[in-house]
């Protein structure tokens, strides 16, 4: 098996040797373990065993990113090109062994990076694509150092980015003591946002072995009018659901001791969906229950848990679940963890599609999605249905993403870290997206030899580029852009080589599949001098929003 992972020390060596001859560099790169290719591995045993590290990563020559390296533990037939998967992975690895943090990814299924959402805060979770005001937007949850509570929830805010990566909305709580929590962001057809928040409230916990002056996390479901920032719905768990209905013990590290500095996480709200009829489906991991709530906050029914209104038929029960989503009438999907950090109920976690009948009040299993290698996921997880009936499961605390056919059979499974490395992604999706950043492409001019030039080009978030063109100008005045080279884009970063040295200023242009120009970079000289494109260099691709 050819190893393409490049250990950190070797990267350092390559940086040192970059100033030497290309011959030396190329011979180094052709050694096993040293190629610069960064497509996904396919069933790489060294990756799976941890021999390549807990979170193998990719490197580039000039672009300042070190994205996670994918490995298809269960490869599709055409691995790594994975041509039958259309769309982009959207996921957000968190964990201390990651080489690069502070952002979520948009990644091609072949493992090449498209976008890293850094620069917004210290903890950043890319939540997927949402329709807002009729257009696709990226949703991102952000927290800054002190606000982020790693122990399962956080206080921060959400932002919506348009297809040019401009921030068009900031969404947080209204009238609460904490900001938006990381567990949910859902944008409704009415341009409102559904979010969670985890304030601490005082309550009598003597019935549960705690103090009369006890403290709980009292999670809140809010619907926020994005334009005004006002809450149009606020539902606080403790007003409706007693801790006696739930399963998480009081007084262990994972759930809290019921004191002001360590409140009891009795309910753990982890998904909310607003339905077209104005009801809300709220998932409580720690009560093993989905609650259907009306706009007055009344609970219409409970599914699962101690007080279920539904009879749970064989295989339809769930515990410690995540990401409940209604699917048309009479169906819903969820991720059944069946396990937590302190308890295991079933041999392995599953993505479930359930049929429910709200007259007969019964729930039955429609189909189940088992994980590669049959592992338990003790926290997090997601199930996304694609338009063809297939589904994508994000395995949460297990760093895997898999696709399943309509009956739930696994088709492939990819990993972005080693299992039990502490690296997780809260949810993971496969989404269509078109991005054309408003900031111009980036480039770096290098001259490893006196007689030729290598220029590295990248454009974080751009989805339409199929090739890059390199231009040179001898002078600033007159600025005369001469085409020097073209190169197809197959990875995040592309190298363009010009076998000559008579130009001083270099520039790259991004071309789309029709050969139109999406954007020009600045002109840049070897010494770093930079200035904008020439007056007569016009974008020929139609604007995105037309
Ligand atoms: C699969 O599971 C076995 C047993 O738990 C474990 O030893 C092995 O490392 C796992 N393999 C992968 C690729 O996760
Ligand atoms: C959108 O607003 C209409 C009118 O207020 C309401 O009937 C409907 O339930 C709302 N839908 C959602 C998903 O919020
Ligand atoms: C659900 O069960 C509760 C009692 O636990 C009952 O009051 C309520 O009417 C039931 N709702 C439905 C829709 O069956
Ligand atoms: C669901 O019920 C079955 C019995 O019908 C049981 O074997 C299984 O462990 C239960 N699963 C969970 C998650 O409780
Ligand atoms: C690069 O491709 C463009 C067409 O997209 C062409 O006009 C130009 O001449 C090419 N440059 C070189 C150096 O071949
Ligand atoms: C990876 O996939 C993207 C999107 O399909 C494609 O443009 C690119 O050429 C592929 N790269 C490699 C190295 O296969
Ligand atoms: C760049 O110059 C070096 C040294 O003369 C030569 O070996 C190499 O082939 C050149 N590369 C290109 C692409 O012109
Ligand atoms: C590009 O050039 C403009 C105009 O000279 C300058 O303001 C800008 O900082 C440059 N951008 C980069 C990324 O160098
Ligand atoms: C811009 O004008 C210069 C002459 O001033 C010309 O050489 C160059 O081809 C023009 N470029 C474009 C893109 O029209």
mmCIF file with all atom_site columns, N, CA, C and O and ligand atoms in Angstrom, residues 469 483-486 511, ligand 5:
data_model
loop_
_atom_site.group_PDB
_atom_site.id
_atom_site.type_symbol
_atom_site.label_atom_id
_atom_site.label_alt_id
_atom_site.label_comp_id
_atom_site.label_asym_id
_atom_site.label_entity_id
_atom_site.label_seq_id
_atom_site.pdbx_PDB_ins_code
_atom_site.Cartn_x
_atom_site.Cartn_y
_atom_site.Cartn_z
_atom_site.occupancy
_atom_site.B_iso_or_equiv
_atom_site.pdbx_formal_charge
_atom_site.auth_seq_id
_atom_site.auth_comp_id
_atom_site.auth_asym_id
_atom_site.auth_atom_id
_atom_site.pdbx_PDB_model_num
ATOM   1  N N  . UNK A 1 469 ? -5.205  29.952 -14.892 1.00 0.00 ? 469 UNK A N  1
ATOM   2  C CA . UNK A 1 469 ? -4.319  30.525 -15.914 1.00 0.00 ? 469 UNK A CA 1
ATOM   3  C C  . UNK A 1 469 ? -3.333  31.454 -15.218 1.00 0.00 ? 469 UNK A C  1
ATOM   4  O O  . UNK A 1 469 ? -3.708  32.202 -14.316 1.00 0.00 ? 469 UNK A O  1
ATOM   5  N N  . UNK A 1 483 ? -0.410  35.691 -21.155 1.00 0.00 ? 483 UNK A N  1
ATOM   6  C CA . UNK A 1 483 ? -0.704  34.340 -20.665 1.00 0.00 ? 483 UNK A CA 1
ATOM   7  C C  . UNK A 1 483 ? 0.556   33.479 -20.719 1.00 0.00 ? 483 UNK A C  1
ATOM   8  O O  . UNK A 1 483 ? 1.209   33.362 -21.754 1.00 0.00 ? 483 UNK A O  1
ATOM   9  N N  . UNK A 1 484 ? 0.905   32.865 -19.584 1.00 0.00 ? 484 UNK A N  1
ATOM   10 C CA . UNK A 1 484 ? 2.143   32.079 -19.497 1.00 0.00 ? 484 UNK A CA 1
ATOM   11 C C  . UNK A 1 484 ? 1.890   30.579 -19.361 1.00 0.00 ? 484 UNK A C  1
ATOM   12 O O  . UNK A 1 484 ? 2.720   29.779 -19.783 1.00 0.00 ? 484 UNK A O  1
ATOM   13 N N  . UNK A 1 485 ? 0.777   30.197 -18.759 1.00 0.00 ? 485 UNK A N  1
ATOM   14 C CA . UNK A 1 485 ? 0.531   28.765 -18.529 1.00 0.00 ? 485 UNK A CA 1
ATOM   15 C C  . UNK A 1 485 ? -0.915  28.549 -18.107 1.00 0.00 ? 485 UNK A C  1
ATOM   16 O O  . UNK A 1 485 ? -1.576  29.476 -17.633 1.00 0.00 ? 485 UNK A O  1
ATOM   17 N N  . UNK A 1 486 ? -1.380  27.339 -18.317 1.00 0.00 ? 486 UNK A N  1
ATOM   18 C CA . UNK A 1 486 ? -2.692  26.901 -17.820 1.00 0.00 ? 486 UNK A CA 1
ATOM   19 C C  . UNK A 1 486 ? -2.496  25.584 -17.067 1.00 0.00 ? 486 UNK A C  1
ATOM   20 O O  . UNK A 1 486 ? -1.601  24.815 -17.405 1.00 0.00 ? 486 UNK A O  1
ATOM   21 N N  . UNK A 1 511 ? -10.705 29.871 -14.012 1.00 0.00 ? 511 UNK A N  1
ATOM   22 C CA . UNK A 1 511 ? -11.649 29.623 -15.110 1.00 0.00 ? 511 UNK A CA 1
ATOM   23 C C  . UNK A 1 511 ? -12.695 28.603 -14.674 1.00 0.00 ? 511 UNK A C  1
ATOM   24 O O  . UNK A 1 511 ? -12.380 27.643 -13.975 1.00 0.00 ? 511 UNK A O  1
HETATM 25 C C1 . LIG B 2 .   ? -4.313  29.362 -21.556 1.00 0.00 ? 5   LIG B C1 1
HETATM 26 O O1 . LIG B 2 .   ? -5.656  29.118 -21.926 1.00 0.00 ? 5   LIG B O1 1
HETATM 27 C C2 . LIG B 2 .   ? -6.292  30.256 -22.558 1.00 0.00 ? 5   LIG B C2 1
HETATM 28 C C3 . LIG B 2 .   ? -7.707  29.858 -22.870 1.00 0.00 ? 5   LIG B C3 1
HETATM 29 O O2 . LIG B 2 .   ? -8.421  29.639 -21.698 1.00 0.00 ? 5   LIG B O2 1
HETATM 30 C C4 . LIG B 2 .   ? -5.564  30.636 -23.801 1.00 0.00 ? 5   LIG B C4 1
HETATM 31 O O3 . LIG B 2 .   ? -6.142  31.828 -24.308 1.00 0.00 ? 5   LIG B O3 1
HETATM 32 C C5 . LIG B 2 .   ? -4.107  30.890 -23.486 1.00 0.00 ? 5   LIG B C5 1
HETATM 33 O O4 . LIG B 2 .   ? -3.398  31.118 -24.644 1.00 0.00 ? 5   LIG B O4 1
HETATM 34 C C6 . LIG B 2 .   ? -3.497  29.689 -22.776 1.00 0.00 ? 5   LIG B C6 1
HETATM 35 N N1 . LIG B 2 .   ? -2.146  30.024 -22.364 1.00 0.00 ? 5   LIG B N1 1
HETATM 36 C C7 . LIG B 2 .   ? -1.111  29.290 -22.709 1.00 0.00 ? 5   LIG B C7 1
HETATM 37 C C8 . LIG B 2 .   ? 0.224   29.729 -22.240 1.00 0.00 ? 5   LIG B C8 1
HETATM 38 O O5 . LIG B 2 .   ? -1.220  28.247 -23.358 1.00 0.00 ? 5   LIG B O5 1
#
